[in-house]
Coordinates of C-alpha atoms in Angstrom, one line a residue:
G204 CA 48.6 41.6 156.1
G205 CA 46.3 44.6 155.6
S206 CA 44.5 46.8 153.1
I207 CA 46.4 48.7 150.5
I208 CA 45.6 51.3 147.8
E209 CA 47.5 50.7 144.5
P210 CA 50.5 53.3 144.7
S211 CA 51.0 55.6 141.6
E212 CA 53.6 55.0 139.1
P213 CA 57.2 55.7 140.3
K214 CA 57.7 59.5 140.6
T215 CA 59.3 61.7 143.3
M216 CA 57.1 61.8 146.3
R217 CA 58.0 64.5 148.8
A218 CA 56.8 64.3 152.4
S219 CA 56.8 67.6 154.3
R220 CA 57.3 68.1 158.1
D221 CA 53.6 69.1 158.4
G222 CA 52.5 65.7 157.2
T223 CA 51.5 66.6 153.7
T224 CA 52.9 64.9 150.5
R225 CA 53.1 65.9 146.9
L226 CA 54.1 64.2 143.7
G227 CA 56.6 65.6 141.2
T228 CA 58.7 64.3 138.3
S229 CA 61.5 61.9 139.0
D230 CA 64.2 64.5 138.2
E231 CA 62.5 67.3 140.4
D232 CA 65.1 69.4 142.2
D233 CA 62.9 72.0 143.6
M234 CA 64.2 73.5 146.9
D235 CA 62.3 76.9 147.0
D236 CA 59.7 75.5 149.3
L237 CA 62.0 74.8 152.1
A238 CA 62.2 77.0 155.2
L239 CA 65.4 78.2 156.8
G240 CA 67.4 75.2 158.2
E241 CA 65.4 72.6 156.3
N242 CA 66.9 70.0 154.0
I243 CA 65.6 66.9 152.1
F244 CA 66.6 63.5 152.8
E245 CA 66.2 61.5 149.6
L246 CA 65.9 57.7 149.4
R247 CA 66.1 56.1 145.9
L248 CA 64.9 52.6 145.8
L249 CA 66.6 51.4 142.8
G250 CA 65.6 47.8 142.7
V251 CA 65.3 44.5 144.4
D252 CA 66.5 41.0 143.4
I253 CA 64.2 38.3 145.0
D254 CA 65.4 34.8 145.6
R255 CA 63.0 32.6 143.7
P256 CA 63.5 29.3 145.8
V257 CA 62.6 31.3 149.0
V258 CA 59.4 33.1 147.7
G259 CA 58.4 30.1 145.7
E260 CA 57.1 32.1 142.7
D261 CA 58.3 33.1 139.3
N262 CA 56.4 36.4 139.0
P263 CA 55.6 37.7 142.5
A264 CA 53.8 41.1 142.8
T265 CA 55.6 43.1 145.4
F266 CA 56.1 46.7 146.6
M267 CA 58.1 48.4 149.4
T268 CA 57.2 50.6 152.3
V269 CA 59.2 53.0 154.2
D270 CA 58.7 54.7 157.7
F271 CA 61.4 57.4 158.0
F272 CA 62.0 59.6 161.1
E273 CA 58.7 61.6 162.0
H274 CA 57.0 61.1 158.6
E275 CA 54.0 58.9 157.6
T276 CA 54.5 55.7 155.7
Q277 CA 55.4 55.9 152.1
A278 CA 55.1 53.1 149.5
T279 CA 56.3 52.3 146.1
A280 CA 54.4 51.0 143.1
V281 CA 53.6 47.4 142.7
H282 CA 55.9 45.6 140.5
S283 CA 55.9 42.0 139.2
G284 CA 58.9 39.7 138.8
L285 CA 62.1 38.5 140.7
N286 CA 64.4 41.2 139.4
V287 CA 62.6 44.4 139.9
T288 CA 63.9 47.8 138.8
S289 CA 61.7 50.3 140.6
D290 CA 63.8 53.6 140.6
H291 CA 61.4 55.0 143.1
T292 CA 62.3 58.2 144.9
L293 CA 61.1 59.3 148.3
Q294 CA 61.9 62.8 149.7
F295 CA 61.5 63.7 153.3
V296 CA 61.7 67.4 154.4
V297 CA 63.7 67.4 157.6
K298 CA 65.3 70.0 160.0
V299 CA 69.0 69.2 160.1
D300 CA 70.0 69.6 163.7
D301 CA 72.0 67.4 166.1
F302 CA 69.0 65.3 167.0
F303 CA 68.4 64.4 163.3
L304 CA 72.2 63.7 162.8
E305 CA 72.2 61.4 165.7
Y306 CA 69.3 59.7 164.2
L307 CA 71.2 59.2 161.0
D308 CA 74.3 58.2 162.9
T309 CA 72.8 55.6 165.1
R310 CA 69.8 54.0 163.3
H311 CA 69.0 51.7 160.4
L312 CA 65.9 52.4 158.3
P313 CA 63.5 49.5 157.8
V314 CA 62.5 49.0 154.2
E315 CA 59.7 46.5 154.1
L316 CA 59.2 44.1 151.1
N317 CA 55.5 43.3 150.7
K318 CA 53.8 40.8 148.6
S319 CA 50.5 42.0 147.0
L320 CA 47.6 39.9 147.4
G321 CA 44.8 41.7 145.6
L322 CA 43.5 44.3 147.9
D323 CA 45.6 42.9 150.8
F324 CA 49.4 42.4 151.4
A325 CA 51.7 40.4 153.5
T326 CA 55.0 41.7 154.6
I327 CA 57.5 39.0 153.6
G328 CA 60.8 40.7 154.5
V329 CA 62.7 43.7 155.7
G330 CA 66.0 45.4 154.7
H331 CA 68.1 47.5 156.9
V332 CA 69.3 50.8 155.3
N333 CA 72.4 51.9 157.2
L334 CA 71.8 55.7 157.7
R335 CA 75.3 56.3 159.0
R336 CA 76.4 55.9 155.4
V337 CA 74.6 59.2 154.6
L338 CA 77.0 61.0 156.9
D339 CA 80.1 59.0 155.8
D340 CA 79.3 59.7 152.1
A341 CA 78.8 63.3 152.6
Q342 CA 82.2 63.6 154.4
T343 CA 84.0 61.6 151.6
G344 CA 82.8 64.1 149.0
H345 CA 79.7 62.5 147.6
T346 CA 76.9 64.9 146.8
A347 CA 73.2 64.7 145.5
K348 CA 74.6 64.8 142.0
S349 CA 76.7 61.7 142.4
P350 CA 75.2 59.6 145.2
P351 CA 76.8 56.1 145.5
I352 CA 74.7 52.9 145.2
H353 CA 74.5 50.7 148.3
F354 CA 73.1 47.3 148.9
C355 CA 71.5 45.4 151.7
D356 CA 69.9 42.0 152.4
V357 CA 66.3 41.7 152.8
I358 CA 65.6 39.3 155.8
G359 CA 62.5 37.0 155.8
R360 CA 60.4 35.9 158.7
G361 CA 62.5 32.6 159.1
G362 CA 65.6 34.7 159.3
E363 CA 66.8 33.8 155.8
I364 CA 67.9 36.1 153.2
I365 CA 65.1 36.4 150.5
A366 CA 66.2 39.3 148.5
R367 CA 68.9 42.0 147.8
L368 CA 68.0 45.7 147.7
R369 CA 69.7 48.4 145.7
Y370 CA 69.4 51.9 147.0
S371 CA 70.8 55.5 147.3
A372 CA 70.4 57.6 150.4
F373 CA 71.6 61.2 150.7
M374 CA 70.8 64.8 151.6
R375 CA 69.8 67.2 148.8
R376 CA 71.8 70.1 150.4
G377 CA 75.4 69.7 151.7
I378 CA 75.7 68.7 155.3
V379 CA 79.5 68.3 155.6
A380 CA 80.0 71.3 158.1
A381 CA 77.1 70.1 160.2
V382 CA 78.4 66.6 160.3
R383 CA 81.9 67.7 161.2
A384 CA 80.5 69.7 164.2
Y385 CA 78.3 66.9 165.2
R386 CA 81.0 64.3 165.2
Q387 CA 83.1 66.5 167.6
L388 CA 80.3 66.1 170.2
P389 CA 80.5 63.3 172.9
A390 CA 79.2 59.9 171.4
P391 CA 75.6 59.0 172.3
Y392 CA 75.0 56.0 174.6
P393 CA 74.3 53.0 172.3
P394 CA 70.8 51.6 172.3
P395 CA 70.1 48.3 174.2
G396 CA 70.2 45.0 172.4
V397 CA 67.2 43.3 171.1
D398 CA 66.4 39.6 171.2
A399 CA 62.9 39.0 169.6
A400 CA 61.6 35.6 168.5
D401 CA 60.2 37.1 165.1
P402 CA 63.1 38.2 162.9
I403 CA 61.0 40.9 161.3
A404 CA 60.0 42.2 164.7
A405 CA 63.6 42.0 165.8
A406 CA 64.8 43.8 162.6
H407 CA 62.3 46.7 163.3
A408 CA 63.4 47.0 166.9
A409 CA 67.0 47.0 165.9
A410 CA 66.4 49.6 163.2
T411 CA 64.5 52.0 165.6
G412 CA 66.7 51.4 168.6
A413 CA 63.7 50.1 170.7
P414 CA 64.0 47.2 173.2
G415 CA 62.4 44.0 172.2
A416 CA 59.1 42.7 173.5

């Protein structure tokens, strides 16, 4: 649980490396504010299909939160229903170097599904966005103009599948050359395994590569 402020209607939210955020239109493609070597990781949360028998409601009020790389938490707007089309775009300004590419290559990004309870909320599940697909999609010719749609399960506290998330994740500027150079480096040592009692805690630990408690 916790306290929340109602997020704004779906727009493009851009988080800069200095911690500032700004809102734009959903079709914004402004790259002029980027410094040399910077790029934009874009996550489009297209929708979520929630399993009614699991959540026990016909019209739950839900929203999603994302913690990406070195940025502050970002949230979508609150939506009602079991089959939600959110089309919420989150942009994160990043420096594309080997450290960042290794992050994409070895991590999953937790996307939390939260149930709104008035001014409070409860996290009911988490999905794992496979960030390695960002690199794979770039190498197979997909660009920001034609990003593929991917799916992932949202896992509840009991370990059951409670929803299905639709999303696209990609870089606004091409990274093919950088990915090719990175993948010629020695493979990083894999993170240790996680065995936690709480499935959501385990999901977060697995996504961040941190050992379990």
